[in-house]
């Protein structure tokens, strides 16, 4: 086939192989998944459509499908969880991105705390979860519309915040661009940013940071 | 001269005549100011350069020059102040816009409370001034960079919030565009928005709202 | 479930709870509606698809469905209407947004006058409704394409104008962006702006203003 | 020198040769002007800096310098004026562009009526000059900020309107882009548009139209 | 119904009433068409879907449906054609816009010459139709992609050129924006521009110009 | 004065107070610097103009001025360095941003390795410093133009990469926007991004990460 | 029919006629293909939908359909291949564009080497194919997301590189715009760029270059 | 110093070393120039300010300064010229970019024909130089404003055309972006594009192509 898997990254980072399933046929996803599974490593597939997920599970019954996160993961290593990551968002619409981040981090071996009902327009809810925020080695914040949540969270915690703009909103939200720009201009200096809806990338880096914190 | 003053608006709204001095010569500003002053109404000039301000004050010693706000105002009416407006911003860089708003509102007869050292990355400062926010009939919030402050303020108060994006920031702040977009996507539904750096327009509308609250 | 309802806002502002139904499943909308209805407050849901609307009405026969506005509302309070709001637009295509604004304002207890067939290219039609404009405490103007209507209306009235850009038009209208930019640059200083197609937000703020005018 | 003058256009259109002086040295402008003047045709130079204008006038005492329009013109033909063009704008800041249009049209032999103090936020002023608008074969409308004036004028007249966006405004006016977009989306179908600040191009086309009207 | 027809424009310009059918239901289009037809004037509907066209023709058998142009027109006046308009484009993909322009102009009473197979990358084809171009009172040029055709045509003719950017192309053509920008920057000064795909607007203004040329 | 210093952040994060001197007068910068210095903490000022730097050094002789980085820092704590940060860039033009990052990280107590002459168009240079990259707990990569360097570096290392787009380039580099977009779309999942030219923010987060790695 | 085929280009360049099938009906594509085939020249059609491809093959059994490339080609000339072109991309998603380029170049008579599994985040894979790159007269590089591959390749080879941005990615990849901008800002001076997804154009120019290299 | 010169590229491509002097101090430029000159290779510096040019010439009397092109070149190799390049532009304003291209190509050893007074709005001038175009192995076309010239030239010649958008124009020319977009959408398939004002890059690639043609 056309795809030569890059085992170097996996070795280098100690993180599992990941398949980006968007725009691939069920057949293509299945083949890459199989090739990785055979080699015995942990496997994660993101942006997996329902049909492809079913096909993988039929072949790999021990794999786990997260419908909201659109992921399928296969975890063999039974090692203890290392590092704490808090995943924060404002509610219903940001959930798919937040779950992509949370499931990715869990598949990569981190302990994840979900804080999914806090928003900048009701700041008391955020203050109510402050203790849980303080327990994290790193915080992932997913937000659409004005994307202001990472700044407020960033001001409350003393650890890195990874901001994920989501394509939630309408009109001048421009599919997540407004949230992205807001996050890049955050007045909290502990905020760095990934691409719109890229829960996976946020979790990948967060896992690296959280592990270091556990060393 | 080329300028026919529109006295209709002044009559209609009960607000003073205003001169937008940017891009006008000292001579032009002086002539319009004189024409209005002669007619006995209150006069406000915004975006007034130092030279033009000096020229006006030489001719109208009772006029007031606010250097930070770049305004010159001439107030005759000795009526009591009507309506309370809070003007909120995060600090040093937003001050010129905030002051344009505050001075405009005062010239138009409103009571103004300045809350100038609050920001989203240190939300406890905002909570510390909550009582003062609650006393206002309408709140003007000026913010640059990610422009998140109006959303947080909007969630704390039960009155209209007028958001003024400022051209403060660098890089992806795009001269205030990021703040503008963030404010338009505010998740607080009591937020409406004016043009970048338009402290004047915010104060004009805020005065109308605050007066209604006093009726 | 995932959604913790924020009763604070409702208390703070004296306005009903609102559900934003876009991107929520029928089941999700129904559950939130039920939770709010049970607590006895007025309820409004916006951007409600036909199916979700039918489901709500089956359960809450006294609720009202506005098809054009895409809203479902449940009003219990029999208090007298407070404040006058005029909702202005140019015609057919802007109607859904104008109706979202009008129905929202009515659900929130305001008196609404609809002026739906006026446009800048036939200014005599606007002059013909001037008396009705003058009776309003605040005017909401919805316009797509070049978005020029709020400026003309703003010049005719002595009260705040809330401009709602609509995503009506083609080519260089860019889904409402041209109208939005036009409104932000309005030469009428009593104009403030909300997000594209955000009839709800305009009505929310307008209600607050109109109430103040009635106090 | 590097410049070969294209006498074809002049012959084809019956209009004078025009020099665009922006970005050319005084020496370059002078040489091209001289070359054209020698050949006996009418000559117009636009965007002429003060120094270059002085140099031309020293050499061609019968040439006319319009300081506001930044033009220098040399008219020999003593033919009667053909066609009526109205040039409309809202005031002070748009004057340089409006004057570039007016002087160009006059140099090209048209009769020009200047209507320079009308704006969309005070529509009664526009109605007051309606008779003068009705006398024109074509109307040029220059406007910055929201660029709404051409739509309103277009709805009042039964002739073509050429809209010239000006780079007047600040913040979200984006150097004339907002006005440009508004004009392209005009709901008056008799409006066509030229580049930002292109008073010259508007007058060039307007002269062609007005002449046809006089045939 | 909601639509009050504006007969003023029709009287003012001497041009027929026009219905913009995009985004209107078959029922709405039919009702407006009927209302205009009853009053005896010429009627034109643009952007008419197949279903709406069939409905109109069933009711008005003498109406004409142009499938490519997406128009339905009803012409009663048997007056001679006035004014010559050339409609130019590069081929297949631009045809719908070119035909909207051509049919509109014909419905409005102009003589139309179609020159539909010329492009800037094969300039000899354009030179081959030069005589036909020279016979026109005004030229409409429709072009997508780089939108360069109006400049070349503008350099060949001595009459106004109305440029219509089309949404033809892919990638960095941005739905017609690149063509639009190219046309606004045309180095031919007799070029003015309308909105993307706005064949109707181009023909409306062209008809006004061509009539003047025939007076 | 207007500035209330927020000691909370400093306490929370264990990092020194930082002054953003851009847009502040020499007097303002001096006053804030003095206030912080008096309280005994480490102090860092970024974007300090030559004049302001001289004024600070006159008052605080033990402070250090980095001319290229535009920083002034005052370090009292004599603690050992914690954590290793590599700062990577392609050369001359990116140096000011890279130095802002490097000096900030050093002031915050990290060990910094500068790798300043590597670029994507000469990939052998990057491979030549691979060992030094491997020694870092986190890598900061500053790049302008196409901003491709973080992706290549990200593929070589097994730790987080913080990408800083610089405003270096011309034409379609749009003041750093092209580099910013490239970095956000990095195919290396360990890359997160900060605002254009924000060397400070990158170093702030990098220090937090590197410290965790040392725990 | 409407389409006059331009045989001049074919003669001029010595390259076959090409049909751009996107947006054409099966019938239109078939007719143009037939007209060209009849005249005996080589024929290539790009962006051919499955249905149109089937129709062509039914009529021209010796034509070749490449499903991934979306092309149909008819090659008669049995001349030896002239010039070597390497086509490079990072994998699965860029394949359709890479194949459009490769098949076009082969139809035009060039020798093509496909290097389809190299990317900037795993630079060792690129170094592994260096010998094959060195054998090419010109290199076509297709890349989406950050579009960094052409810069790295450009630094490795001593021949022209033609960069093709692809519309692969999500969020801030903006349908290929980020890749396009990155390529235009390439720090390798031997890189030139074509439109997003324009594999055809890249191959057209590459063939011309490769032929020259073989002369 | 900070700059390690990359002699690999020079060896690889057989082209001289080039210094990009923009944003470097006179001292920096001088040092790099000296280092290269010492090694005996040909040297080219682009974007050289007057002061830096004078400094280089003082030290290297045999170097050549081209004022319009802003280049300084040192050519030792007395080899015969290889390959013919035509450099085409429309006139005065594009000259600096065209000259950067022409001088670069000459320094690199190519024969250059300058065709500097042709434009799309006077297509007869272009046809008049057709013979000279036909003699070239590759054509560089520099154009600002609508950037249409490369398409027309591309249709006339059978060799590659490299298009260089220039930052010439005003208003909606957006500093060369409109020209850039037009060129990327060229309907001539032999057109590839470089960054705005990048005469150097165009000449670098053109030289590679022209040499191949001479092999
Ligand atoms: N949701 C995601 N967003 C961005 N990148 C991803 C995502 N999921 C996986 N990836 C990256 O895509 C790579 C695999 O791409 P591919 O070879 O196309 O399957 C992985 O190594 C990840 O770095
Ligand atoms: N049409 C609308 N546009 C924007 N915001 C809305 C709209 N309808 C409701 N909202 C807001 O959405 C909030 C509820 O969001 P949710 O919790 O997602 O249902 C309400 O408190 C309103 O502020
Ligand atoms: N294709 C079109 N593009 C732009 N405007 C049009 C078009 N067709 C008709 N119109 C305009 O739309 C107006 C009618 O709009 P409506 O009342 O919504 O049917 C007419 O007066 C025309 O000015
Ligand atoms: N995939 C493609 N992308 C861009 N241009 C193409 C493509 N395929 C063919 N063309 C060009 O389109 C021209 C034919 O266009 P048409 O006459 O519409 O079929 C050919 O001469 C090619 O220059
Ligand atoms: Mg930051
Ligand atoms: Mg709002
Ligand atoms: Mg305003
Ligand atoms: Mg129009
Ligand atoms: Mg023009
Ligand atoms: Mg990432
Ligand atoms: Mg290049
Ligand atoms: Mg091409």
PDB file of N, CA and C and ligand atoms in Angstrom, chain D residues 193-195 198 200-202 204-205, chain E residues 161 183-193, chain H residues 170, ligand 9:
ATOM      1  N   UNK D 193     -19.301  50.570  -9.497  1.00  0.00           N
ATOM      2  CA  UNK D 193     -18.309  50.956  -8.507  1.00  0.00           C
ATOM      3  C   UNK D 193     -16.905  51.007  -9.119  1.00  0.00           C
ATOM      4  N   UNK D 194     -16.067  51.911  -8.603  1.00  0.00           N
ATOM      5  CA  UNK D 194     -14.653  51.961  -8.996  1.00  0.00           C
ATOM      6  C   UNK D 194     -13.777  51.742  -7.756  1.00  0.00           C
ATOM      7  N   UNK D 195     -12.495  51.739  -7.930  1.00  0.00           N
ATOM      8  CA  UNK D 195     -11.545  51.486  -6.839  1.00  0.00           C
ATOM      9  C   UNK D 195     -11.614  52.594  -5.770  1.00  0.00           C
ATOM     10  N   UNK D 198     -10.727  56.441  -6.258  1.00  0.00           N
ATOM     11  CA  UNK D 198     -10.510  56.627  -7.694  1.00  0.00           C
ATOM     12  C   UNK D 198     -11.495  57.624  -8.301  1.00  0.00           C
ATOM     13  N   UNK D 200     -10.801  59.925 -10.323  1.00  0.00           N
ATOM     14  CA  UNK D 200     -10.465  60.055 -11.739  1.00  0.00           C
ATOM     15  C   UNK D 200     -11.232  59.054 -12.600  1.00  0.00           C
ATOM     16  N   UNK D 201     -11.163  57.768 -12.236  1.00  0.00           N
ATOM     17  CA  UNK D 201     -11.827  56.733 -13.034  1.00  0.00           C
ATOM     18  C   UNK D 201     -13.325  56.953 -13.119  1.00  0.00           C
ATOM     19  N   UNK D 202     -13.915  57.367 -11.987  1.00  0.00           N
ATOM     20  CA  UNK D 202     -15.351  57.629 -11.987  1.00  0.00           C
ATOM     21  C   UNK D 202     -15.684  58.737 -12.983  1.00  0.00           C
ATOM     22  N   UNK D 204     -13.930  59.692 -15.572  1.00  0.00           N
ATOM     23  CA  UNK D 204     -13.627  59.271 -16.946  1.00  0.00           C
ATOM     24  C   UNK D 204     -14.854  58.589 -17.548  1.00  0.00           C
ATOM     25  N   UNK D 205     -15.384  57.584 -16.812  1.00  0.00           N
ATOM     26  CA  UNK D 205     -16.559  56.868 -17.301  1.00  0.00           C
ATOM     27  C   UNK D 205     -17.781  57.781 -17.337  1.00  0.00           C
TER      28      UNK D 205
ATOM     29  N   UNK E 161     -17.229  50.344 -20.086  1.00  0.00           N
ATOM     30  CA  UNK E 161     -17.226  48.894 -19.907  1.00  0.00           C
ATOM     31  C   UNK E 161     -17.715  48.589 -18.490  1.00  0.00           C
ATOM     32  N   UNK E 183     -10.749  43.474 -11.368  1.00  0.00           N
ATOM     33  CA  UNK E 183     -11.528  44.444 -12.143  1.00  0.00           C
ATOM     34  C   UNK E 183     -11.498  45.833 -11.495  1.00  0.00           C
ATOM     35  N   UNK E 184     -11.555  45.883 -10.169  1.00  0.00           N
ATOM     36  CA  UNK E 184     -11.506  47.172  -9.473  1.00  0.00           C
ATOM     37  C   UNK E 184     -10.161  47.871  -9.696  1.00  0.00           C
ATOM     38  N   UNK E 185      -9.128  47.089  -9.957  1.00  0.00           N
ATOM     39  CA  UNK E 185      -7.798  47.648 -10.192  1.00  0.00           C
ATOM     40  C   UNK E 185      -7.468  47.766 -11.667  1.00  0.00           C
ATOM     41  N   UNK E 186      -8.485  47.702 -12.501  1.00  0.00           N
ATOM     42  CA  UNK E 186      -8.249  47.752 -13.943  1.00  0.00           C
ATOM     43  C   UNK E 186      -7.447  48.985 -14.332  1.00  0.00           C
ATOM     44  N   UNK E 187      -6.485  48.791 -15.205  1.00  0.00           N
ATOM     45  CA  UNK E 187      -5.728  49.944 -15.702  1.00  0.00           C
ATOM     46  C   UNK E 187      -6.444  50.629 -16.862  1.00  0.00           C
ATOM     47  N   UNK E 188      -7.607  50.134 -17.259  1.00  0.00           N
ATOM     48  CA  UNK E 188      -8.434  50.841 -18.244  1.00  0.00           C
ATOM     49  C   UNK E 188      -9.426  51.709 -17.481  1.00  0.00           C
ATOM     50  N   UNK E 189      -9.375  53.033 -17.684  1.00  0.00           N
ATOM     51  CA  UNK E 189     -10.182  53.915 -16.833  1.00  0.00           C
ATOM     52  C   UNK E 189     -11.665  53.926 -17.176  1.00  0.00           C
ATOM     53  N   UNK E 190     -12.065  53.258 -18.228  1.00  0.00           N
ATOM     54  CA  UNK E 190     -13.496  53.227 -18.577  1.00  0.00           C
ATOM     55  C   UNK E 190     -14.208  52.005 -18.015  1.00  0.00           C
ATOM     56  N   UNK E 191     -13.587  51.367 -17.015  1.00  0.00           N
ATOM     57  CA  UNK E 191     -14.175  50.162 -16.415  1.00  0.00           C
ATOM     58  C   UNK E 191     -14.801  50.483 -15.064  1.00  0.00           C
ATOM     59  N   UNK E 192     -16.080  50.157 -14.890  1.00  0.00           N
ATOM     60  CA  UNK E 192     -16.686  50.169 -13.555  1.00  0.00           C
ATOM     61  C   UNK E 192     -17.191  48.762 -13.264  1.00  0.00           C
ATOM     62  N   UNK E 193     -17.493  48.486 -12.006  1.00  0.00           N
ATOM     63  CA  UNK E 193     -17.662  47.097 -11.569  1.00  0.00           C
ATOM     64  C   UNK E 193     -18.953  46.924 -10.773  1.00  0.00           C
TER      65      UNK E 193
ATOM     66  N   UNK H 170      -3.105  51.216  -5.592  1.00  0.00           N
ATOM     67  CA  UNK H 170      -3.645  51.814  -4.369  1.00  0.00           C
ATOM     68  C   UNK H 170      -5.020  51.213  -4.102  1.00  0.00           C
TER      69      UNK H 170
HETATM   70 MG1  LIG I   9     -11.878  52.291 -13.483  1.00  0.00          MG
END
